[in-house]
Structure formats: structure tokens, C-alpha cells
Coordinates of C-alpha atoms and ligand atoms in Angstrom, one line a residue:
M7 CA 0.0 0.0 0.0
S8 CA 1.1 3.5 -0.7
H9 CA 1.9 6.0 2.1
F10 CA -0.9 8.2 0.6
G11 CA -3.9 6.0 1.0
S12 CA -6.3 4.6 -1.5
Y13 CA -7.7 6.1 -4.8
D14 CA -11.1 6.6 -3.1
D15 CA -9.6 8.4 -0.2
R16 CA -7.7 10.8 -2.4
A17 CA -10.6 11.4 -4.7
A18 CA -13.1 12.0 -1.9
N19 CA -11.2 15.0 -0.5
F20 CA -9.7 16.2 -3.7
S21 CA -9.2 19.8 -4.6
W22 CA -6.4 21.4 -6.7
S23 CA -5.9 23.7 -3.8
I24 CA -3.9 20.8 -2.2
A25 CA -1.2 21.6 -4.7
E26 CA -1.6 25.3 -4.4
K27 CA -1.2 25.1 -0.6
E28 CA 1.9 22.8 -0.8
L29 CA 3.5 25.2 -3.2
E30 CA 2.4 28.2 -1.2
Y31 CA 0.8 29.7 -4.2
T32 CA -1.9 32.3 -3.6
P33 CA -4.5 32.5 -6.3
G34 CA -4.0 35.7 -8.2
G35 CA -0.4 35.9 -7.2
V36 CA 2.9 35.3 -9.0
I37 CA 3.7 31.8 -10.3
N38 CA 6.8 31.2 -12.3
I39 CA 7.8 27.6 -13.1
G40 CA 11.5 28.6 -13.4
W41 CA 11.5 30.0 -9.9
Y42 CA 9.5 27.1 -8.4
C43 CA 12.0 24.6 -9.9
T44 CA 15.1 26.3 -8.5
D45 CA 14.9 29.3 -6.1
R46 CA 12.1 27.9 -4.1
I47 CA 13.9 24.6 -3.5
C48 CA 16.9 26.5 -2.3
E49 CA 14.9 28.8 -0.1
N50 CA 13.4 25.7 1.5
G51 CA 16.9 24.6 2.5
S52 CA 17.7 22.0 -0.2
G53 CA 20.3 24.1 -2.1
D54 CA 22.9 21.5 -1.7
K55 CA 20.8 18.6 -2.8
K56 CA 21.6 17.1 -6.2
A57 CA 19.1 18.2 -8.8
L58 CA 20.5 16.8 -12.0
I59 CA 23.0 14.1 -12.7
W60 CA 23.9 13.9 -16.4
E61 CA 26.0 11.6 -18.6
G62 CA 26.6 12.0 -22.3
T63 CA 28.6 10.2 -24.9
G64 CA 32.3 9.7 -24.4
A65 CA 32.0 9.3 -20.7
Q66 CA 31.2 12.9 -20.2
S67 CA 29.4 13.6 -17.0
K68 CA 28.1 16.6 -15.0
S69 CA 26.0 17.2 -12.0
Y70 CA 24.2 20.2 -10.5
T71 CA 22.9 20.9 -7.0
Y72 CA 19.7 22.9 -6.7
N73 CA 21.8 26.0 -5.9
E74 CA 23.9 25.4 -9.1
L75 CA 20.7 24.9 -11.0
R76 CA 19.4 28.2 -9.6
V77 CA 22.5 30.1 -10.6
A78 CA 22.9 28.5 -14.0
T79 CA 19.3 29.2 -14.9
N80 CA 19.7 32.8 -13.7
T81 CA 22.8 33.1 -15.9
I82 CA 21.1 31.9 -19.0
G83 CA 18.0 34.0 -18.2
A84 CA 20.2 37.1 -17.7
F85 CA 22.1 36.4 -21.0
L86 CA 18.8 36.2 -22.9
R87 CA 17.4 39.3 -21.2
N88 CA 20.6 41.2 -22.1
L89 CA 20.1 40.3 -25.7
G90 CA 16.7 42.0 -25.5
I91 CA 14.5 38.9 -25.2
Q92 CA 11.1 40.1 -23.9
P93 CA 8.4 38.3 -21.9
E94 CA 6.3 36.1 -24.2
D95 CA 9.0 36.0 -27.0
R96 CA 9.4 32.4 -28.2
V97 CA 12.8 30.9 -27.5
C98 CA 13.4 27.6 -29.1
L99 CA 15.6 24.9 -27.5
F100 CA 17.1 22.7 -30.2
M101 CA 19.6 20.5 -28.5
D102 CA 20.4 16.9 -27.7
R103 CA 19.9 15.9 -24.1
I104 CA 22.7 18.0 -22.7
P105 CA 22.5 20.0 -19.5
E106 CA 22.0 23.3 -21.4
L107 CA 18.7 22.0 -22.6
Y108 CA 17.3 21.5 -19.1
L109 CA 18.9 24.7 -17.7
G110 CA 18.0 26.7 -20.8
F111 CA 14.3 25.7 -20.6
L112 CA 14.1 27.0 -17.0
G113 CA 16.2 30.1 -17.8
V114 CA 13.7 31.0 -20.6
L115 CA 10.8 30.6 -18.2
K116 CA 12.5 32.7 -15.5
I117 CA 12.5 35.8 -17.7
G118 CA 8.8 35.2 -18.8
A119 CA 9.7 34.1 -22.3
V120 CA 8.0 31.1 -23.9
A121 CA 10.1 27.9 -24.1
Q122 CA 9.7 26.1 -27.4
P123 CA 11.5 22.8 -27.3
L124 CA 12.0 21.0 -30.6
F125 CA 13.4 17.5 -31.0
S126 CA 17.0 17.8 -32.1
A127 CA 16.7 15.0 -34.7
F128 CA 14.3 17.2 -36.7
G129 CA 15.5 18.0 -40.2
E130 CA 15.5 21.5 -41.6
E131 CA 11.9 21.3 -43.0
S132 CA 10.4 20.0 -39.8
L133 CA 12.3 22.7 -37.9
F134 CA 11.4 25.5 -40.3
V135 CA 7.6 24.8 -40.2
R136 CA 7.6 25.0 -36.4
L137 CA 9.9 28.1 -36.1
D138 CA 8.0 29.9 -38.8
D139 CA 4.6 29.2 -37.2
A140 CA 5.8 30.4 -33.8
R141 CA 7.8 33.4 -35.2
T142 CA 10.6 32.3 -32.9
R143 CA 12.9 35.1 -31.9
A144 CA 15.9 33.1 -30.6
I145 CA 17.1 29.5 -30.8
I146 CA 19.5 27.9 -28.4
T147 CA 21.4 25.0 -30.1
Q148 CA 24.6 23.1 -30.4
R149 CA 27.2 23.5 -33.2
K150 CA 26.3 20.0 -34.6
H151 CA 22.8 21.3 -35.4
V152 CA 23.7 24.8 -36.7
G153 CA 24.0 23.5 -40.3
K154 CA 20.3 22.8 -40.4
I155 CA 19.5 26.3 -39.2
R156 CA 21.8 27.9 -41.7
K157 CA 19.9 26.2 -44.5
I158 CA 16.7 27.9 -43.6
I159 CA 17.9 31.1 -42.0
D160 CA 17.2 33.3 -45.0
Q161 CA 13.5 32.5 -44.8
M162 CA 13.3 33.5 -41.2
P163 CA 13.9 37.3 -40.7
Y164 CA 12.2 37.2 -37.3
L165 CA 14.8 34.7 -35.9
E166 CA 17.3 37.2 -34.6
F167 CA 19.6 35.1 -32.4
I168 CA 21.2 31.7 -33.0
I169 CA 22.8 30.9 -29.7
I170 CA 25.4 28.2 -29.8
V171 CA 26.3 26.7 -26.4
D172 CA 29.4 24.8 -27.6
H173 CA 30.8 27.1 -30.3
D174 CA 34.3 26.2 -31.4
R175 CA 36.4 29.3 -31.0
K176 CA 38.5 28.5 -34.0
K177 CA 35.4 28.5 -36.3
E178 CA 33.8 31.6 -37.8
L179 CA 30.4 32.7 -36.7
R180 CA 27.9 33.7 -39.3
E181 CA 25.3 36.4 -39.2
R182 CA 23.0 36.3 -36.2
E183 CA 25.1 33.5 -34.5
I184 CA 26.2 34.2 -31.0
P185 CA 28.3 31.9 -28.8
F186 CA 27.3 31.2 -25.2
W187 CA 29.5 29.0 -23.0
L188 CA 27.7 28.4 -19.7
D189 CA 30.8 27.3 -17.9
D190 CA 32.7 30.5 -18.9
A191 CA 29.8 32.9 -18.3
R192 CA 29.9 35.0 -15.1
P193 CA 27.5 33.3 -12.7
V194 CA 24.5 35.4 -12.0
E195 CA 23.7 35.0 -8.3
M196 CA 20.6 37.2 -8.3
L197 CA 18.0 37.5 -11.1
D198 CA 14.7 39.3 -11.0
V199 CA 12.5 36.5 -12.0
H200 CA 9.7 37.8 -14.2
P201 CA 6.5 37.9 -12.2
T202 CA 4.4 35.7 -14.4
K203 CA 0.8 35.0 -13.4
A204 CA -1.2 31.8 -13.6
E205 CA -2.3 32.5 -17.2
S206 CA 1.0 33.8 -18.5
P207 CA 2.3 31.6 -21.4
S208 CA 5.1 29.2 -20.5
V209 CA 5.7 26.4 -23.0
L210 CA 4.8 25.9 -26.7
H211 CA 5.0 22.3 -27.8
Y212 CA 4.4 21.2 -31.3
T213 CA 2.3 18.2 -32.1
S214 CA 1.1 16.6 -35.3
G215 CA -2.4 17.2 -36.7
T216 CA -4.3 15.0 -39.1
T217 CA -5.1 17.5 -41.8
G218 CA -2.7 20.4 -41.5
R219 CA 0.6 21.7 -40.3
P220 CA 1.8 20.8 -36.8
K221 CA -0.1 22.6 -34.1
G222 CA 1.6 24.7 -31.4
V223 CA 0.1 23.7 -28.0
Q224 CA 0.1 26.6 -25.7
H225 CA 0.6 26.1 -22.0
V226 CA 0.7 28.5 -19.1
H227 CA 2.6 28.7 -15.8
Y228 CA -0.4 27.5 -13.8
S229 CA 0.1 24.0 -15.4
L230 CA 2.6 23.6 -12.6
I231 CA -0.3 22.9 -10.2
S232 CA -1.3 19.7 -12.0
Q233 CA 2.3 18.7 -13.0
Y234 CA 3.5 19.0 -9.4
L235 CA 0.6 16.9 -7.9
T236 CA 0.7 14.2 -10.5
T237 CA 4.4 13.9 -10.1
K238 CA 3.9 13.4 -6.4
W239 CA 0.9 11.1 -6.5
V240 CA 1.3 9.1 -9.8
L241 CA 5.1 9.0 -10.2
D242 CA 5.2 8.8 -6.4
I243 CA 8.5 10.7 -6.1
Q244 CA 9.7 11.0 -2.5
E245 CA 12.5 12.8 -0.8
N246 CA 15.3 10.3 -1.4
D247 CA 14.4 9.0 -4.8
I248 CA 16.6 9.0 -7.8
Y249 CA 14.2 9.6 -10.7
W250 CA 14.8 8.7 -14.3
C251 CA 12.5 9.9 -17.1
T252 CA 13.6 8.4 -20.4
A253 CA 11.8 10.9 -22.5
D254 CA 13.5 13.7 -24.5
P255 CA 12.3 17.2 -23.6
G256 CA 11.6 17.7 -27.4
W257 CA 8.3 16.0 -26.4
V258 CA 5.9 16.8 -23.6
T259 CA 6.8 14.0 -21.3
G260 CA 10.4 15.2 -21.2
T261 CA 9.3 18.7 -20.0
S262 CA 6.2 18.1 -17.8
Y263 CA 7.8 15.1 -16.1
G264 CA 11.5 15.4 -17.2
I265 CA 11.9 19.0 -15.9
I266 CA 8.9 20.7 -14.3
G267 CA 7.3 18.1 -12.1
P268 CA 10.5 16.6 -10.6
F269 CA 12.4 19.8 -10.1
A270 CA 9.3 21.5 -8.5
M271 CA 9.3 18.6 -6.0
G272 CA 13.0 19.1 -5.3
A273 CA 13.8 15.6 -6.6
T274 CA 17.1 14.3 -7.8
Q275 CA 16.9 13.2 -11.4
C276 CA 19.4 11.6 -13.7
V277 CA 19.6 12.0 -17.5
Q278 CA 21.6 10.1 -20.0
D279 CA 22.2 11.1 -23.6
I280 CA 23.6 7.8 -24.7
G281 CA 20.9 6.0 -26.6
F282 CA 18.9 2.9 -26.1
S283 CA 20.1 -0.6 -25.6
A284 CA 18.9 -3.0 -22.9
E285 CA 22.4 -3.3 -21.5
N286 CA 23.0 0.4 -21.5
W287 CA 19.7 1.1 -19.7
Y288 CA 20.2 -1.6 -17.1
R289 CA 23.7 -0.4 -16.4
W290 CA 22.4 3.1 -15.9
I291 CA 19.8 2.0 -13.4
E292 CA 22.4 0.0 -11.5
K293 CA 24.9 2.8 -11.6
Q294 CA 22.6 5.6 -10.6
K295 CA 20.5 3.4 -8.2
V296 CA 17.4 4.6 -10.0
T297 CA 14.3 4.2 -7.8
V298 CA 11.5 5.7 -9.9
W299 CA 11.5 5.0 -13.6
Y300 CA 9.1 6.7 -16.1
S301 CA 9.4 5.2 -19.6
A302 CA 7.3 4.2 -22.7
P303 CA 5.8 1.0 -24.1
T304 CA 8.1 0.7 -27.1
A305 CA 11.2 0.8 -24.9
I306 CA 9.5 -1.7 -22.5
R307 CA 8.7 -4.1 -25.4
S308 CA 12.3 -3.8 -26.6
L309 CA 13.5 -4.7 -23.1
M310 CA 11.1 -7.7 -23.2
K311 CA 12.6 -8.7 -26.5
A312 CA 16.1 -8.5 -25.0
G313 CA 15.0 -11.2 -22.6
D314 CA 15.1 -12.1 -19.0
A315 CA 18.6 -13.4 -18.7
I316 CA 20.2 -10.0 -19.3
V317 CA 18.2 -8.5 -16.4
K318 CA 20.0 -10.9 -14.0
K319 CA 23.4 -9.5 -15.0
F320 CA 22.6 -6.2 -13.3
D321 CA 21.6 -5.1 -9.8
L322 CA 18.3 -3.4 -10.3
S323 CA 17.2 -3.8 -6.7
S324 CA 17.1 0.0 -6.2
L325 CA 13.9 0.2 -8.4
R326 CA 10.8 1.0 -6.4
H327 CA 8.2 2.4 -8.8
L328 CA 7.7 2.1 -12.6
A329 CA 5.4 4.0 -14.9
S330 CA 4.8 4.3 -18.6
V331 CA 3.2 6.6 -21.1
G332 CA 2.7 7.4 -24.7
E333 CA 1.1 4.3 -26.3
P334 CA -1.0 1.4 -25.3
L335 CA 0.8 -0.6 -22.7
N336 CA 0.0 -4.3 -23.4
A337 CA -1.1 -6.4 -20.4
E338 CA 1.8 -8.8 -21.2
A339 CA 4.3 -6.0 -20.6
V340 CA 2.9 -5.3 -17.2
I341 CA 2.9 -9.0 -16.2
W342 CA 6.4 -9.4 -17.6
S343 CA 7.8 -6.5 -15.6
Q344 CA 6.2 -7.8 -12.5
R345 CA 7.9 -11.1 -13.1
V346 CA 11.4 -9.9 -14.0
Y347 CA 11.7 -6.7 -12.0
G348 CA 9.3 -7.7 -9.3
L349 CA 7.3 -4.5 -10.0
P350 CA 4.6 -3.7 -12.5
F351 CA 4.7 -0.8 -14.9
H352 CA 1.9 1.7 -14.0
D353 CA 0.3 2.9 -17.2
T354 CA -0.5 6.6 -17.5
Y355 CA -2.5 8.4 -20.2
W356 CA -2.3 12.0 -21.3
Q357 CA -1.2 14.1 -24.2
T358 CA 0.7 17.2 -25.2
E359 CA -2.6 19.1 -25.0
T360 CA -3.5 17.9 -21.5
G361 CA -0.1 19.0 -20.1
S362 CA -0.3 16.6 -17.3
I363 CA -1.4 13.0 -16.6
V364 CA -5.2 12.7 -16.7
I365 CA -5.8 9.0 -16.4
S366 CA -3.4 6.7 -14.5
N367 CA -2.6 3.9 -12.2
F368 CA -0.9 5.0 -9.0
P369 CA 0.4 3.3 -5.9
G370 CA -2.5 2.3 -3.7
M371 CA -4.7 1.4 -6.7
K372 CA -5.3 -2.1 -7.9
I373 CA -3.6 -2.5 -11.3
K374 CA -5.5 -4.2 -14.1
P375 CA -2.9 -5.1 -16.7
G376 CA -3.9 -3.6 -20.0
S377 CA -6.0 -0.8 -18.5
M378 CA -4.8 2.8 -18.4
G379 CA -6.2 3.1 -14.9
R380 CA -8.7 5.7 -13.6
A381 CA -9.2 9.4 -14.1
F382 CA -6.8 11.4 -11.8
P383 CA -8.7 12.9 -8.9
G384 CA -9.9 16.4 -10.0
V385 CA -10.3 15.3 -13.6
T386 CA -14.0 14.6 -14.4
S387 CA -14.3 12.1 -17.2
A388 CA -16.8 10.3 -19.4
I389 CA -17.1 8.2 -22.5
L390 CA -19.3 9.8 -25.1
D391 CA -21.2 8.0 -27.9
L392 CA -19.3 8.3 -31.2
K393 CA -22.2 9.9 -33.0
S394 CA -24.5 11.6 -30.5
Y395 CA -21.8 12.8 -28.1
E396 CA -24.0 11.7 -25.2
P397 CA -22.3 10.1 -22.2
I398 CA -22.4 6.3 -22.3
T399 CA -23.6 4.8 -19.1
E400 CA -23.2 1.1 -19.7
P401 CA -19.7 -0.2 -18.8
G402 CA -17.5 -1.7 -21.5
R403 CA -18.9 0.2 -24.5
V404 CA -16.4 2.0 -26.6
G405 CA -16.8 5.7 -27.2
L406 CA -14.8 9.0 -27.1
I407 CA -12.8 9.9 -24.0
A408 CA -14.2 13.2 -22.7
L409 CA -12.8 15.3 -19.9
R410 CA -14.2 18.4 -18.3
P411 CA -11.7 21.2 -19.2
D412 CA -11.0 22.4 -15.7
W413 CA -7.7 21.0 -14.6
P414 CA -4.8 23.4 -14.4
A415 CA -2.5 22.0 -17.1
L416 CA -4.9 21.8 -20.0
M417 CA -3.6 23.8 -23.0
R418 CA -4.9 27.3 -23.4
G419 CA -5.0 27.2 -27.2
Y420 CA -3.4 26.1 -30.4
W421 CA -1.0 28.8 -31.5
K422 CA -2.7 31.1 -34.0
N423 CA -5.3 28.3 -34.7
P424 CA -8.5 29.1 -32.8
E425 CA -10.7 27.1 -35.2
T426 CA -8.9 23.8 -34.6
Y427 CA -8.8 24.5 -30.8
A428 CA -12.5 25.1 -30.7
K429 CA -13.1 21.7 -32.4
K430 CA -11.6 20.0 -29.4
F431 CA -14.6 20.9 -27.3
V432 CA -18.1 19.5 -27.5
N433 CA -21.0 20.1 -25.0
G434 CA -18.6 21.4 -22.3
W435 CA -16.2 18.4 -22.7
Y436 CA -12.6 18.4 -23.9
L437 CA -12.1 15.6 -26.4
P438 CA -8.5 14.3 -26.6
G439 CA -9.4 12.4 -29.8
D440 CA -9.0 8.9 -28.4
R441 CA -11.5 6.0 -28.0
S442 CA -11.8 3.9 -24.9
S443 CA -14.3 2.1 -22.7
I444 CA -14.7 2.3 -19.0
D445 CA -15.4 -0.7 -16.8
K446 CA -17.6 -1.0 -13.8
E447 CA -14.8 0.1 -11.5
G448 CA -14.0 3.2 -13.5
Y449 CA -10.9 1.8 -15.3
F450 CA -10.2 3.0 -18.9
W451 CA -9.4 0.5 -21.6
F452 CA -7.9 2.2 -24.6
A453 CA -9.4 1.3 -28.0
G454 CA -7.5 3.4 -30.4
R455 CA -7.4 6.9 -31.8
D456 CA -10.4 8.6 -33.3
D457 CA -8.4 10.1 -36.2
D458 CA -5.8 8.9 -38.7
I459 CA -2.8 10.0 -36.7
I460 CA -0.2 7.2 -36.5
N461 CA 1.5 6.6 -33.1
T462 CA 4.8 4.9 -33.9
A463 CA 7.0 4.2 -30.9
G464 CA 5.1 6.9 -29.0
H465 CA 5.6 9.6 -31.6
L466 CA 2.6 11.0 -33.4
V467 CA 3.0 11.1 -37.1
S468 CA 0.6 13.1 -39.3
P469 CA -0.4 11.1 -42.4
F470 CA -0.9 14.4 -44.1
E471 CA 2.7 15.5 -43.7
V472 CA 4.0 12.2 -45.1
E473 CA 1.5 12.3 -48.0
S474 CA 2.5 15.8 -48.8
A475 CA 6.2 14.9 -49.0
L476 CA 5.4 11.9 -51.2
L477 CA 3.3 14.1 -53.6
E478 CA 6.3 16.3 -54.2
H479 CA 8.1 13.4 -55.9
P480 CA 7.7 13.6 -59.7
A481 CA 6.6 10.0 -60.0
V482 CA 3.8 10.1 -57.4
A483 CA 0.3 10.8 -58.5
E484 CA -1.6 10.1 -55.2
S485 CA -0.7 8.8 -51.8
A486 CA -2.3 7.5 -48.6
V487 CA -0.5 6.9 -45.4
V488 CA -1.7 4.7 -42.6
A489 CA -0.4 2.7 -39.7
K490 CA 0.5 -0.9 -40.0
P491 CA 1.0 -3.2 -37.0
D492 CA 4.5 -3.8 -35.6
D493 CA 5.7 -6.0 -32.7
V494 CA 7.9 -3.5 -31.0
N495 CA 6.8 0.0 -32.2
M496 CA 3.1 -1.0 -32.1
E497 CA 2.5 0.9 -35.3
V498 CA 4.8 1.8 -38.2
V499 CA 4.1 4.1 -41.1
K500 CA 3.0 2.5 -44.4
A501 CA 2.5 4.5 -47.6
F502 CA 0.3 3.5 -50.6
V503 CA 1.0 5.4 -53.8
T504 CA -0.3 5.5 -57.3
L505 CA 2.2 6.5 -60.1
K506 CA 1.9 9.1 -62.8
P507 CA 1.8 7.8 -66.4
G508 CA 5.2 6.8 -67.7
F509 CA 6.6 5.5 -64.3
E510 CA 7.2 1.9 -63.5
P511 CA 6.6 0.5 -60.0
T512 CA 10.2 -0.8 -59.5
D513 CA 12.3 -1.3 -56.4
D514 CA 14.7 1.4 -57.6
L515 CA 11.9 3.9 -57.8
E516 CA 10.8 3.0 -54.3
L517 CA 14.4 3.7 -53.1
D518 CA 14.4 7.0 -55.0
I519 CA 11.1 8.0 -53.4
M520 CA 12.4 7.0 -49.9
N521 CA 15.5 9.0 -50.4
F522 CA 13.5 12.0 -51.6
I523 CA 11.2 12.1 -48.7
R524 CA 13.9 11.4 -46.1
K525 CA 15.2 14.9 -46.7
K526 CA 11.7 16.4 -45.9
L527 CA 10.6 14.3 -43.0
S528 CA 12.0 13.6 -39.6
S529 CA 13.4 10.0 -39.3
L530 CA 10.4 9.2 -37.0
A531 CA 7.9 9.8 -39.7
M532 CA 9.6 7.8 -42.5
P533 CA 7.5 5.0 -44.0
Q534 CA 8.8 1.5 -43.4
E535 CA 7.1 0.4 -46.6
I536 CA 5.8 1.9 -49.8
E537 CA 3.2 -0.2 -51.7
Y538 CA 2.3 0.6 -55.3
V539 CA -1.4 0.4 -56.1
E540 CA -3.4 1.0 -59.2
S541 CA -5.9 3.3 -57.4
L542 CA -6.8 4.4 -53.9
P543 CA -10.2 3.9 -52.3
K544 CA -12.1 7.1 -52.2
T545 CA -15.4 8.6 -51.0
R546 CA -17.7 10.0 -53.6
S547 CA -16.4 13.4 -52.9
G548 CA -13.0 12.2 -53.7
K549 CA -11.5 12.0 -50.2
I550 CA -9.1 9.1 -49.8
M551 CA -10.4 6.5 -47.3
R552 CA -7.4 5.9 -45.1
R553 CA -9.6 3.9 -42.7
L554 CA -10.1 1.2 -45.3
L555 CA -6.5 0.8 -46.0
R556 CA -5.7 0.7 -42.3
A557 CA -8.3 -1.9 -41.7
Q558 CA -6.8 -4.0 -44.4
E559 CA -3.3 -3.8 -42.8
W560 CA -4.7 -4.8 -39.4
G561 CA -6.8 -7.6 -40.8
E562 CA -9.9 -5.9 -39.4
E563 CA -13.5 -6.0 -40.7
I564 CA -13.8 -3.2 -43.2
G565 CA -17.4 -2.6 -42.2
D566 CA -20.1 -0.8 -44.1
V567 CA -18.3 0.8 -47.0
S568 CA -21.4 2.4 -48.4
T569 CA -21.5 4.8 -45.4
L570 CA -17.8 5.4 -45.6
E571 CA -18.3 6.4 -49.2
N572 CA -20.6 9.1 -48.1
D573 CA -18.1 10.6 -45.6
Ligands
PRX8 O1 -3.4 8.5 -28.5 C1 -3.0 8.7 -27.2 C2 -1.6 8.2 -27.0 O2 -0.7 9.3 -27.3 C3 -1.5 10.4 -27.6 C4 -0.8 11.7 -27.1 O3 0.5 11.8 -27.7 P1 1.4 13.0 -27.4 O4 0.6 14.3 -27.4 O5 2.6 12.9 -28.2 O6 1.8 12.8 -25.9 C5 2.4 11.6 -25.5 C6 2.9 11.6 -24.1 C7 2.0 12.3 -23.1 C8 -2.8 10.2 -27.0 O7 -3.8 11.0 -27.5 N1 -1.4 7.7 -25.6 C9 -0.8 8.4 -24.7 N2 -0.7 7.7 -23.5 C10 -1.3 6.5 -23.8 C11 -1.7 6.6 -25.2 N3 -2.4 5.5 -25.8 C12 -2.7 4.5 -25.0 N4 -2.3 4.3 -23.7 C13 -1.6 5.3 -23.1 N5 -1.2 5.2 -21.8

């Protein structure tokens, strides 16, 4: 049993003011995530506690106490402020998982600017679309990624500063490029943290849409209230824990629970930028004596594949609590982890838009392997009928997940896209766009997405983006992109194409198309397979029926095609 009591106990007396009181936040007052994650922990006497333990490639390592975290984030904040960065300006963080990414994120928030993390593996097109949409004023990056920015810089007059944290002094800087070496900068002991309020913008994360460009999901400083309490209750982080979140801060898990939640709790967390292998991950847990581990189903399935024997080579006895997010966590994975680690993975469900965990299993709750758990206390939920949007009362029937939009971390909008944002709300409910059923005990059983977005290894891929890239190839007449099943990644991207007259469906052409789109897409969005077809199934209005192709791939019933044709 958990030291916190049961789900029902927690739910019965629940109010978000629990978090407000613990954080000593007065409604209407100042709330700055950067300050909460650093200065406040020091003021409470934990300045000497380890905040971040980092290891990179080539045996590089660094660690920061909370006081060092406070000063480093001040130093970055002051540097940006001196450049003229204003509150609400977007500052992009485009780095591998190096300390400057974590410190920079908090430094940006401390001066009231908006942190825009982007996955460092993005190619120039993916990067451009997101910087252009956000009209980003500064980007903090590493020299290994500067080449991608140089290719698109001429199209971005608004991007005034390219800050390189590891600039090689022997190399020339180009226009707008500025070096910043944190270790050489004069430490800024005192910084006037910008007095952001609950609704001040904080983080802008980009997520894939089905039909258009990626959407900028806008969060505010008040999200801290949910992020703090879910970190405490769901991830169960306690005073002496060593926490490891395997997610990259280019994605929301890596910020909400890889930066904000754990640091606001004054936890010690470790980060490694070495890459995945079962051996490497187990060695890391053993070395750091990780106690709380937050990971994702694809990684867990890869660890299952690596087998049981390798687990015994390492001392993993420090582990105390395991949690997972991002994709469906199969029942087998939960049962397997119970058997090999002696601990089950606790599934958690949420999205970039929800900002914090909204459905989960936490200590003190009975785990039903294969279920995402129950709505977090303070999150009112229902399952709505797919057509009428009326709440479904009978247990077990699949419908749309619906949440009352009143928990602190829910997004406040899609950047410059109020129409798409408005579509996420129906009859006073926020619709995440996923299907599920609820059983008699209030447990959610995930049943799939309600749109065509592909979730491959936990990364959302827009079929539209891949199709658009394919259509730019001179041989491609039409394309349709869907998910196909995969043992480890759950889903992978598959493309169907029809060819223009005069082109032959050869292997060489497939390779040529693959090479062509690789330059346009991030590696995560690349199709595993291209299938040539004579024609694509379409509605009478000419819309391609991805659902039919997807059903074929999954060996599912195609259903009533006549209704689909009238879509
Ligand atoms: O479809 C759901 C799936 O991932 C989507 C959110 O993706 P993203 O915004 O990238 O955020 C991922 C990390 C918070 C959801 O709409 N998803 C997330 N968690 C689960 C899940 N699907 C099944 N089970 C989960 N636990």
C-alpha cells in the first residue's frame, strides 16, 4: 500500500488547492515555473541537494545541485534578457539531451519568455515549419545542429539570435550567430525572475495534426499545479528518490515530467544522452541506483525482447516504482515487468494538450494489466457516444474519451489556430481524440485513436505530412499513409502510392522516393514500406479513405463501405 492512501480516499477529499497550498501559491499571485523549480527549493533549505545528474557520450558527466541549477538558470536568463528577449517572446531549445537543454528551458521561463522545445533530430523542413509558425525570436542550439538552421535562416527574418552553447572558438560565426559558454559565463547570483501569473504563457510544444501543419500547443505557468501533484501522486516521487525519465524534452513527457514536475518537487533526477540498448539502460539503473523510472511502451517491449537473462546480470534492486506513457501498454508488458523486476509498470495516459497525466494507475490502486487506470482525482471524465456525443452509461462500450476542461494544465489554445482549438470541445467536454471504454470500477481500456494519426513508438505522425512529402516526388500521383502493426513499435508508417503515367513500379523507384522524402521528414515519420497500387479507395467526394487501408493492414473488418463512401 502506498503511504498516501487509496484512490477513493484521495478522490473524496480532492481539490487542486492541495497543490496550491503545498506550493504556497496564492490564487491571483505570481507563479513562475522557473522559480519554483530552482529558487524555491533553495529557499526551503535544499540548495545542496543534487538536482541533475547527467551523462553523455564519451563518458562525459556533470551534475548540478539545486543551488547550481538556480545560478545556471539565472545566468542563462540574464544572458537572454541582455540580448533583448522580452516576456512572451518564443525561444526555441534545439539540443540533444545536454545540461543546457534543461537549464535553458528553465532560464527561458524565468524571464517570462516562452520555451519552445524541438526534437534535435528534426531535419530543416520540420524545424522550419515550427519556427515559422511560432515566429521564434531566438534559438539555443549546439554546433552540430547549426547547419540545419543555416539552410533555412534566409526564410526567417524574425529569428534574430542563434545561440550556440558549444561554439568552437576556432570557427567563424555567421550572421545572427552568438556563442554562449555556460561554464565560462559570469554566474548570475541574483536575477529578477519575471512575475508571471497563472495565465502567463510558458511552454509551446508542437504536435502533429491529421489535416494540417503541426499545431503549437500553448501552456501557461499555472500548469505547474497539475504537474506537481501528478508527479507526487502518480510518479510517487519522494525525498530520497533517484528519478529517471527516459523521454526527450523535445516531447511533452520530457518537459512536464522530465523537468517541471520533478524539479518543482526538489527531486534528484538523472539524465543520460547515450541512446537505447537494454544493456546500457540496465547499467544506468544500476549505476545511478534509480528508484523511480518513467518510460514508454516501445522501450519496454524492446526490453522484453532483449530477454530475462540480461536482467539478472545487473543489480536493479534500487527500483521501487515504474510508470509508462505514450502508447497502449500491453497487459503482457505489465505482467512481464512484475515477473522480471518484481514491479509492475503503471500505465499513465495523457497528451501534449492535457499538459499533465489525466488517467493513470498510481500506488495504492489495484492495477488491471492492459488498462490505463482511472481518471486522476480532480479530472472529471466520461465516455461519449461516437455519434451523439451523449455520455455512455453502460460499462464496456467503446466511445470517445471526454474530460471536463477544468484541470490546471490543459492547454490554453493552439498557437494562431483558434478554429482547430474550438473543435476539441463539445458540450462542455474536452475531447482528446481517443477512443476507450470504462469498466464498472471506472478503469479505462484504450481502444485506439479517433483520427488517422499514427502513433509509432510513442511519436505521433501526421499522415498528411508524409503524404504531402510523397506528392512532391515527380513520379507520385496520389498517396495515402496509414499505420501498420508492428511488434515493438506497435504501429509503423506505411504508404500507398499511385504513379503518374510513364513511371514503372520498381524497387529502384521505391528507393528513390524514400531518399527523396527522407530529406523532408524527420526520421520518425519515415514509412517502413511503400506499396504501389493502381488506385486508392475514395469517397464519392474524392476523399481518400485511409480507414479502409488501415483496416486491411490490421486484418480488421472493413465494415459498411457504403457509409464510408458518403463521408
Ligand atoms: O493517442 C493517445 C496516445 O498518445 C497520444 C498523445 O500523444 P502526445 O501528445 O505525443 O503525448 C504523449 C505523451 C504524453 C494520446 O492522444 N497515448 C498516450 N498515452 C497513452 C496513449 N495511448 C494508449 N495508452 C496510453 N497510456
